[in-house]
């Protein structure tokens, strides 16, 4: 059985290959360019984000990893385009649209254009720099201890509170910390219903018991309503 076939809970049909832009990442994680320069950074899971592509063009050192990278690039590109279509037609629904603030993106059309651009940048960079895009199945990562200075994890863990259980969250955070020297940042701390992850206090207490420090930080990015906080975990 291949690695992808063996993945439980998530099969490829359930993976949405969609991604945010470099500017969204900078806001979601409260980052400045100075935070990135001279540091080895991991984006996990990175999906179809343009963060790795743009950062590396700016001379930074970013690696992306995701379960979806097991797929051939052409298949990923097709899947990404289909996923954007499906997601955007859902976004046209009034009951879904009302969960979002339309100031950063002005319309579903603009959102679609920006998501498509992010995916195209990701795919083009992947074709040129395949070694920057590593396939991995959380909660295990194919990296050395403290290989990265900073690890970013966006729109995955707590958002999927209904599909990923507490143990998965804790094991994933331990693994992200294992491969990271300084700090891990996770955005958001809420689920799809825009509610704070219900086990966040327990998780923070378990993280402290492992000897790490945490900070919940409000960031200058709120697209999904009430979704503007990241969790920072530091050694
Ligand atoms: C909603 S996307 C978020 C992508 C990106 N971080 C962003 O903010 O746009 C979630 C990603 O998690 C990946 N994923 C799901 N389960 C995974 C697992 N067990 N290990 C690694 N990646 C996984 C999916 O392939 C998908 O690209």
mmCIF file of C-alpha atoms and ligand atoms in Angstrom:
data_model
loop_
_atom_site.group_PDB
_atom_site.id
_atom_site.type_symbol
_atom_site.label_atom_id
_atom_site.label_comp_id
_atom_site.label_asym_id
_atom_site.label_seq_id
_atom_site.Cartn_x
_atom_site.Cartn_y
_atom_site.Cartn_z
ATOM 1 C CA UNK A 1 0.000 0.000 0.000
ATOM 2 C CA UNK A 2 1.406 3.437 -0.866
ATOM 3 C CA UNK A 3 1.890 6.138 1.774
ATOM 4 C CA UNK A 4 -1.126 8.057 0.469
ATOM 5 C CA UNK A 5 -3.405 4.975 0.472
ATOM 6 C CA UNK A 6 -2.415 4.255 4.030
ATOM 7 C CA UNK A 7 -3.432 7.669 5.342
ATOM 8 C CA UNK A 8 -6.450 7.314 7.534
ATOM 9 C CA UNK A 9 -9.037 10.035 8.122
ATOM 10 C CA UNK A 10 -7.991 11.944 5.024
ATOM 11 C CA UNK A 11 -8.124 10.599 1.526
ATOM 12 C CA UNK A 12 -7.186 12.624 -1.484
ATOM 13 C CA UNK A 13 -10.792 13.423 -2.370
ATOM 14 C CA UNK A 14 -11.172 15.081 0.998
ATOM 15 C CA UNK A 15 -8.020 17.175 0.703
ATOM 16 C CA UNK A 16 -8.799 20.630 -0.593
ATOM 17 C CA UNK A 17 -5.758 21.840 -2.529
ATOM 18 C CA UNK A 18 -6.137 25.567 -2.030
ATOM 19 C CA UNK A 19 -3.743 28.156 -0.712
ATOM 20 C CA UNK A 20 -3.229 31.603 0.706
ATOM 21 C CA UNK A 21 -0.840 34.311 -0.472
ATOM 22 C CA UNK A 22 2.420 35.593 0.976
ATOM 23 C CA UNK A 23 0.671 38.743 2.218
ATOM 24 C CA UNK A 24 -2.034 36.697 3.984
ATOM 25 C CA UNK A 25 0.652 34.600 5.708
ATOM 26 C CA UNK A 26 2.497 37.729 6.865
ATOM 27 C CA UNK A 27 -0.739 38.987 8.457
ATOM 28 C CA UNK A 28 -2.011 35.645 9.802
ATOM 29 C CA UNK A 29 1.276 35.074 11.600
ATOM 30 C CA UNK A 30 1.992 38.697 12.528
ATOM 31 C CA UNK A 31 5.299 38.523 10.640
ATOM 32 C CA UNK A 32 7.640 41.209 9.326
ATOM 33 C CA UNK A 33 10.282 40.617 6.661
ATOM 34 C CA UNK A 34 12.928 40.863 9.405
ATOM 35 C CA UNK A 35 11.319 37.831 11.117
ATOM 36 C CA UNK A 36 12.065 35.770 8.005
ATOM 37 C CA UNK A 37 15.469 36.918 6.794
ATOM 38 C CA UNK A 38 18.343 34.601 7.713
ATOM 39 C CA UNK A 39 16.068 31.934 9.222
ATOM 40 C CA UNK A 40 15.186 28.468 7.954
ATOM 41 C CA UNK A 41 11.396 28.298 7.796
ATOM 42 C CA UNK A 42 8.937 25.431 7.340
ATOM 43 C CA UNK A 43 5.355 25.863 6.071
ATOM 44 C CA UNK A 44 3.396 22.812 7.204
ATOM 45 C CA UNK A 45 0.950 21.940 5.727
ATOM 46 C CA UNK A 46 1.473 24.401 2.888
ATOM 47 C CA UNK A 47 -1.149 23.267 0.346
ATOM 48 C CA UNK A 48 -1.295 25.533 -2.712
ATOM 49 C CA UNK A 49 0.118 28.600 -0.910
ATOM 50 C CA UNK A 50 2.444 31.045 -2.605
ATOM 51 C CA UNK A 51 4.341 31.723 0.653
ATOM 52 C CA UNK A 52 7.257 29.428 -0.199
ATOM 53 C CA UNK A 53 7.484 30.624 -3.828
ATOM 54 C CA UNK A 54 7.441 34.337 -2.993
ATOM 55 C CA UNK A 55 9.714 34.044 0.069
ATOM 56 C CA UNK A 56 12.362 32.204 -1.890
ATOM 57 C CA UNK A 57 12.153 34.786 -4.681
ATOM 58 C CA UNK A 58 12.847 37.382 -1.968
ATOM 59 C CA UNK A 59 15.975 35.457 -0.966
ATOM 60 C CA UNK A 60 14.476 33.743 2.084
ATOM 61 C CA UNK A 61 14.828 30.072 2.944
ATOM 62 C CA UNK A 62 11.397 28.405 3.099
ATOM 63 C CA UNK A 63 10.437 24.737 2.673
ATOM 64 C CA UNK A 64 6.838 23.591 2.118
ATOM 65 C CA UNK A 65 5.404 20.211 3.055
ATOM 66 C CA UNK A 66 1.988 18.634 2.587
ATOM 67 C CA UNK A 67 0.338 15.253 2.129
ATOM 68 C CA UNK A 68 -0.879 16.426 -1.288
ATOM 69 C CA UNK A 69 2.691 16.647 -2.624
ATOM 70 C CA UNK A 70 2.637 12.863 -3.119
ATOM 71 C CA UNK A 71 0.552 13.570 -6.227
ATOM 72 C CA UNK A 72 2.190 14.333 -9.594
ATOM 73 C CA UNK A 73 2.336 18.109 -10.219
ATOM 74 C CA UNK A 74 -0.053 17.986 -13.222
ATOM 75 C CA UNK A 75 -2.665 16.163 -11.133
ATOM 76 C CA UNK A 76 -2.210 18.661 -8.297
ATOM 77 C CA UNK A 77 -2.710 21.561 -10.699
ATOM 78 C CA UNK A 78 -5.953 20.044 -12.031
ATOM 79 C CA UNK A 79 -7.173 19.291 -8.530
ATOM 80 C CA UNK A 80 -6.323 22.828 -7.401
ATOM 81 C CA UNK A 81 -8.348 24.387 -10.222
ATOM 82 C CA UNK A 82 -11.329 22.120 -9.474
ATOM 83 C CA UNK A 83 -11.093 22.838 -5.738
ATOM 84 C CA UNK A 84 -11.068 26.593 -6.382
ATOM 85 C CA UNK A 85 -14.233 26.235 -8.541
ATOM 86 C CA UNK A 86 -16.023 24.172 -5.870
ATOM 87 C CA UNK A 87 -14.969 26.421 -2.998
ATOM 88 C CA UNK A 88 -15.958 29.593 -4.856
ATOM 89 C CA UNK A 89 -19.378 28.291 -5.835
ATOM 90 C CA UNK A 90 -19.970 27.481 -2.153
ATOM 91 C CA UNK A 91 -18.809 30.997 -1.273
ATOM 92 C CA UNK A 92 -21.574 32.420 -3.490
ATOM 93 C CA UNK A 93 -24.107 31.094 -0.979
ATOM 94 C CA UNK A 94 -25.445 33.866 1.261
ATOM 95 C CA UNK A 95 -25.434 31.647 4.389
ATOM 96 C CA UNK A 96 -21.683 30.992 3.882
ATOM 97 C CA UNK A 97 -20.743 34.518 2.777
ATOM 98 C CA UNK A 98 -22.126 36.002 5.987
ATOM 99 C CA UNK A 99 -19.416 34.182 7.984
ATOM 100 C CA UNK A 100 -16.735 36.286 6.297
ATOM 101 C CA UNK A 101 -15.629 39.925 6.440
ATOM 102 C CA UNK A 102 -15.380 41.447 2.977
ATOM 103 C CA UNK A 103 -12.820 44.180 3.512
ATOM 104 C CA UNK A 104 -9.505 42.429 2.754
ATOM 105 C CA UNK A 105 -11.153 40.685 -0.216
ATOM 106 C CA UNK A 106 -13.889 42.818 -1.746
ATOM 107 C CA UNK A 107 -15.827 40.059 -3.528
ATOM 108 C CA UNK A 108 -15.910 36.336 -4.311
ATOM 109 C CA UNK A 109 -14.536 37.189 -7.778
ATOM 110 C CA UNK A 110 -11.508 38.900 -6.270
ATOM 111 C CA UNK A 111 -11.027 36.014 -3.831
ATOM 112 C CA UNK A 112 -11.122 33.529 -6.709
ATOM 113 C CA UNK A 113 -8.601 35.520 -8.705
ATOM 114 C CA UNK A 114 -6.186 35.732 -5.758
ATOM 115 C CA UNK A 115 -6.537 32.031 -4.828
ATOM 116 C CA UNK A 116 -5.883 31.104 -8.489
ATOM 117 C CA UNK A 117 -2.829 33.359 -8.602
ATOM 118 C CA UNK A 118 -1.464 31.828 -5.360
ATOM 119 C CA UNK A 119 -1.926 28.321 -6.733
ATOM 120 C CA UNK A 120 -0.285 29.187 -10.067
ATOM 121 C CA UNK A 121 2.726 30.689 -8.256
ATOM 122 C CA UNK A 122 2.967 27.578 -6.075
ATOM 123 C CA UNK A 123 2.757 25.173 -9.034
ATOM 124 C CA UNK A 124 5.299 27.131 -11.125
ATOM 125 C CA UNK A 125 7.748 27.217 -8.214
ATOM 126 C CA UNK A 126 7.169 23.517 -7.564
ATOM 127 C CA UNK A 127 8.123 22.769 -11.189
ATOM 128 C CA UNK A 128 11.336 24.795 -10.850
ATOM 129 C CA UNK A 129 12.276 23.898 -7.258
ATOM 130 C CA UNK A 130 10.798 20.465 -6.511
ATOM 131 C CA UNK A 131 13.232 20.009 -3.605
ATOM 132 C CA UNK A 132 11.412 22.785 -1.706
ATOM 133 C CA UNK A 133 8.104 20.854 -1.718
ATOM 134 C CA UNK A 134 8.281 17.781 0.468
ATOM 135 C CA UNK A 135 5.520 15.192 0.799
ATOM 136 C CA UNK A 136 4.707 14.366 4.408
ATOM 137 C CA UNK A 137 1.872 12.847 6.393
ATOM 138 C CA UNK A 138 1.306 14.437 9.769
ATOM 139 C CA UNK A 139 1.750 13.680 12.595
ATOM 140 C CA UNK A 140 5.132 12.513 11.266
ATOM 141 C CA UNK A 141 7.632 14.710 9.430
ATOM 142 C CA UNK A 142 10.654 13.620 7.369
ATOM 143 C CA UNK A 143 12.968 16.257 8.873
ATOM 144 C CA UNK A 144 15.814 16.310 11.389
ATOM 145 C CA UNK A 145 15.473 17.597 14.933
ATOM 146 C CA UNK A 146 15.607 21.428 14.983
ATOM 147 C CA UNK A 147 16.145 21.575 11.212
ATOM 148 C CA UNK A 148 14.091 24.793 11.022
ATOM 149 C CA UNK A 149 14.201 27.996 13.056
ATOM 150 C CA UNK A 150 10.527 28.823 12.604
ATOM 151 C CA UNK A 151 7.561 26.652 11.579
ATOM 152 C CA UNK A 152 4.225 28.031 10.382
ATOM 153 C CA UNK A 153 1.033 25.982 10.300
ATOM 154 C CA UNK A 154 -2.022 27.652 8.771
ATOM 155 C CA UNK A 155 -5.631 26.696 8.303
ATOM 156 C CA UNK A 156 -5.333 23.095 9.313
ATOM 157 C CA UNK A 157 -5.131 21.905 12.924
ATOM 158 C CA UNK A 158 -7.871 23.532 15.008
ATOM 159 C CA UNK A 159 -9.947 24.507 11.985
ATOM 160 C CA UNK A 160 -10.628 20.789 11.462
ATOM 161 C CA UNK A 161 -11.593 20.205 15.086
ATOM 162 C CA UNK A 162 -14.462 17.951 13.919
ATOM 163 C CA UNK A 163 -12.169 15.640 11.897
ATOM 164 C CA UNK A 164 -8.853 15.662 13.755
ATOM 165 C CA UNK A 165 -8.940 14.524 17.370
ATOM 166 C CA UNK A 166 -7.068 15.912 20.398
ATOM 167 C CA UNK A 167 -4.353 13.261 20.203
ATOM 168 C CA UNK A 168 -3.654 14.189 16.580
ATOM 169 C CA UNK A 169 -3.361 17.859 17.548
ATOM 170 C CA UNK A 170 -0.951 17.129 20.398
ATOM 171 C CA UNK A 171 1.183 14.657 18.412
ATOM 172 C CA UNK A 172 1.367 17.087 15.485
ATOM 173 C CA UNK A 173 2.445 19.961 17.720
ATOM 174 C CA UNK A 174 5.147 17.769 19.328
ATOM 175 C CA UNK A 175 6.387 16.842 15.858
ATOM 176 C CA UNK A 176 6.358 20.448 14.636
ATOM 177 C CA UNK A 177 8.350 21.419 17.749
ATOM 178 C CA UNK A 178 10.779 18.507 17.247
ATOM 179 C CA UNK A 179 11.829 19.853 13.849
ATOM 180 C CA UNK A 180 11.900 23.488 15.037
ATOM 181 C CA UNK A 181 14.642 25.307 16.938
ATOM 182 C CA UNK A 182 12.859 28.489 18.072
ATOM 183 C CA UNK A 183 9.101 28.686 17.611
ATOM 184 C CA UNK A 184 5.998 27.262 15.982
ATOM 185 C CA UNK A 185 3.085 29.511 15.001
ATOM 186 C CA UNK A 186 -0.391 28.082 14.389
ATOM 187 C CA UNK A 187 -3.272 30.026 12.809
ATOM 188 C CA UNK A 188 -6.144 30.106 13.611
ATOM 189 C CA UNK A 189 -7.094 29.021 17.128
ATOM 190 C CA UNK A 190 -10.735 28.651 16.039
ATOM 191 C CA UNK A 191 -12.763 26.030 14.158
ATOM 192 C CA UNK A 192 -14.913 26.418 11.030
ATOM 193 C CA UNK A 193 -17.809 27.567 13.207
ATOM 194 C CA UNK A 194 -15.564 30.509 14.240
ATOM 195 C CA UNK A 195 -15.461 29.239 17.856
ATOM 196 C CA UNK A 196 -12.267 28.959 19.925
ATOM 197 C CA UNK A 197 -10.928 25.366 19.745
ATOM 198 C CA UNK A 198 -12.704 23.719 22.639
ATOM 199 C CA UNK A 199 -9.623 21.905 24.019
ATOM 200 C CA UNK A 200 -7.239 24.845 23.616
ATOM 201 C CA UNK A 201 -6.802 25.395 27.364
ATOM 202 C CA UNK A 202 -6.068 21.701 27.937
ATOM 203 C CA UNK A 203 -3.675 21.710 24.972
ATOM 204 C CA UNK A 204 -1.847 24.792 26.268
ATOM 205 C CA UNK A 205 -1.521 23.156 29.681
ATOM 206 C CA UNK A 206 -0.098 19.974 28.062
ATOM 207 C CA UNK A 207 2.324 22.109 26.031
ATOM 208 C CA UNK A 208 3.514 23.873 29.207
ATOM 209 C CA UNK A 209 4.012 20.475 30.859
ATOM 210 C CA UNK A 210 6.322 19.585 27.968
ATOM 211 C CA UNK A 211 8.449 22.576 28.985
ATOM 212 C CA UNK A 212 7.450 25.014 26.229
ATOM 213 C CA UNK A 213 5.912 28.478 26.498
ATOM 214 C CA UNK A 214 2.831 29.708 24.641
ATOM 215 C CA UNK A 215 1.221 32.982 23.697
ATOM 216 C CA UNK A 216 -2.180 33.587 22.081
ATOM 217 C CA UNK A 217 -1.768 36.598 19.828
ATOM 218 C CA UNK A 218 -4.358 38.671 17.982
ATOM 219 C CA UNK A 219 -3.160 39.262 14.405
ATOM 220 C CA UNK A 220 -4.044 41.827 11.722
ATOM 221 C CA UNK A 221 -5.938 39.313 9.560
ATOM 222 C CA UNK A 222 -9.610 38.432 9.864
ATOM 223 C CA UNK A 223 -11.351 37.007 6.821
ATOM 224 C CA UNK A 224 -13.492 34.376 8.504
ATOM 225 C CA UNK A 225 -15.269 36.251 11.286
ATOM 226 C CA UNK A 226 -13.785 35.937 14.782
ATOM 227 C CA UNK A 227 -10.787 34.132 13.270
ATOM 228 C CA UNK A 228 -7.869 36.423 14.021
ATOM 229 C CA UNK A 229 -5.769 34.721 16.671
ATOM 230 C CA UNK A 230 -2.654 32.587 16.385
ATOM 231 C CA UNK A 231 -0.941 30.363 18.927
ATOM 232 C CA UNK A 232 2.798 30.854 19.310
ATOM 233 C CA UNK A 233 4.784 28.005 20.938
ATOM 234 C CA UNK A 234 8.341 28.730 22.040
ATOM 235 C CA UNK A 235 11.194 26.759 23.554
HETATM 236 C C1 LIG B 1 -6.891 24.078 4.090
HETATM 237 S S1 LIG B 1 -5.333 23.589 3.512
HETATM 238 C C2 LIG B 1 -4.292 24.827 4.227
HETATM 239 C C3 LIG B 1 -3.112 25.120 3.348
HETATM 240 C C4 LIG B 1 -2.318 26.374 3.714
HETATM 241 N N1 LIG B 1 -1.590 26.252 4.946
HETATM 242 C C5 LIG B 1 -3.207 27.604 3.751
HETATM 243 O O1 LIG B 1 -3.283 28.295 4.769
HETATM 244 O O2 LIG B 1 -3.812 27.910 2.725
HETATM 245 C C6 LIG B 1 -4.974 22.156 4.491
HETATM 246 C C7 LIG B 1 -3.851 21.319 3.916
HETATM 247 O O3 LIG B 1 -3.576 20.249 4.814
HETATM 248 C C8 LIG B 1 -3.105 19.140 4.050
HETATM 249 N N2 LIG B 1 -3.219 17.935 4.880
HETATM 250 C C9 LIG B 1 -4.331 17.303 5.292
HETATM 251 N N3 LIG B 1 -4.030 16.267 6.078
HETATM 252 C C10 LIG B 1 -2.674 16.211 6.173
HETATM 253 C C11 LIG B 1 -1.754 15.361 6.857
HETATM 254 N N4 LIG B 1 -2.157 14.347 7.638
HETATM 255 N N5 LIG B 1 -0.433 15.614 6.724
HETATM 256 C C12 LIG B 1 0.005 16.648 5.967
HETATM 257 N N6 LIG B 1 -0.825 17.489 5.304
HETATM 258 C C13 LIG B 1 -2.149 17.285 5.411
HETATM 259 C C14 LIG B 1 -4.007 19.168 2.822
HETATM 260 O O4 LIG B 1 -3.441 18.495 1.736
HETATM 261 C C15 LIG B 1 -4.168 20.667 2.570
HETATM 262 O O5 LIG B 1 -3.242 21.132 1.598
#
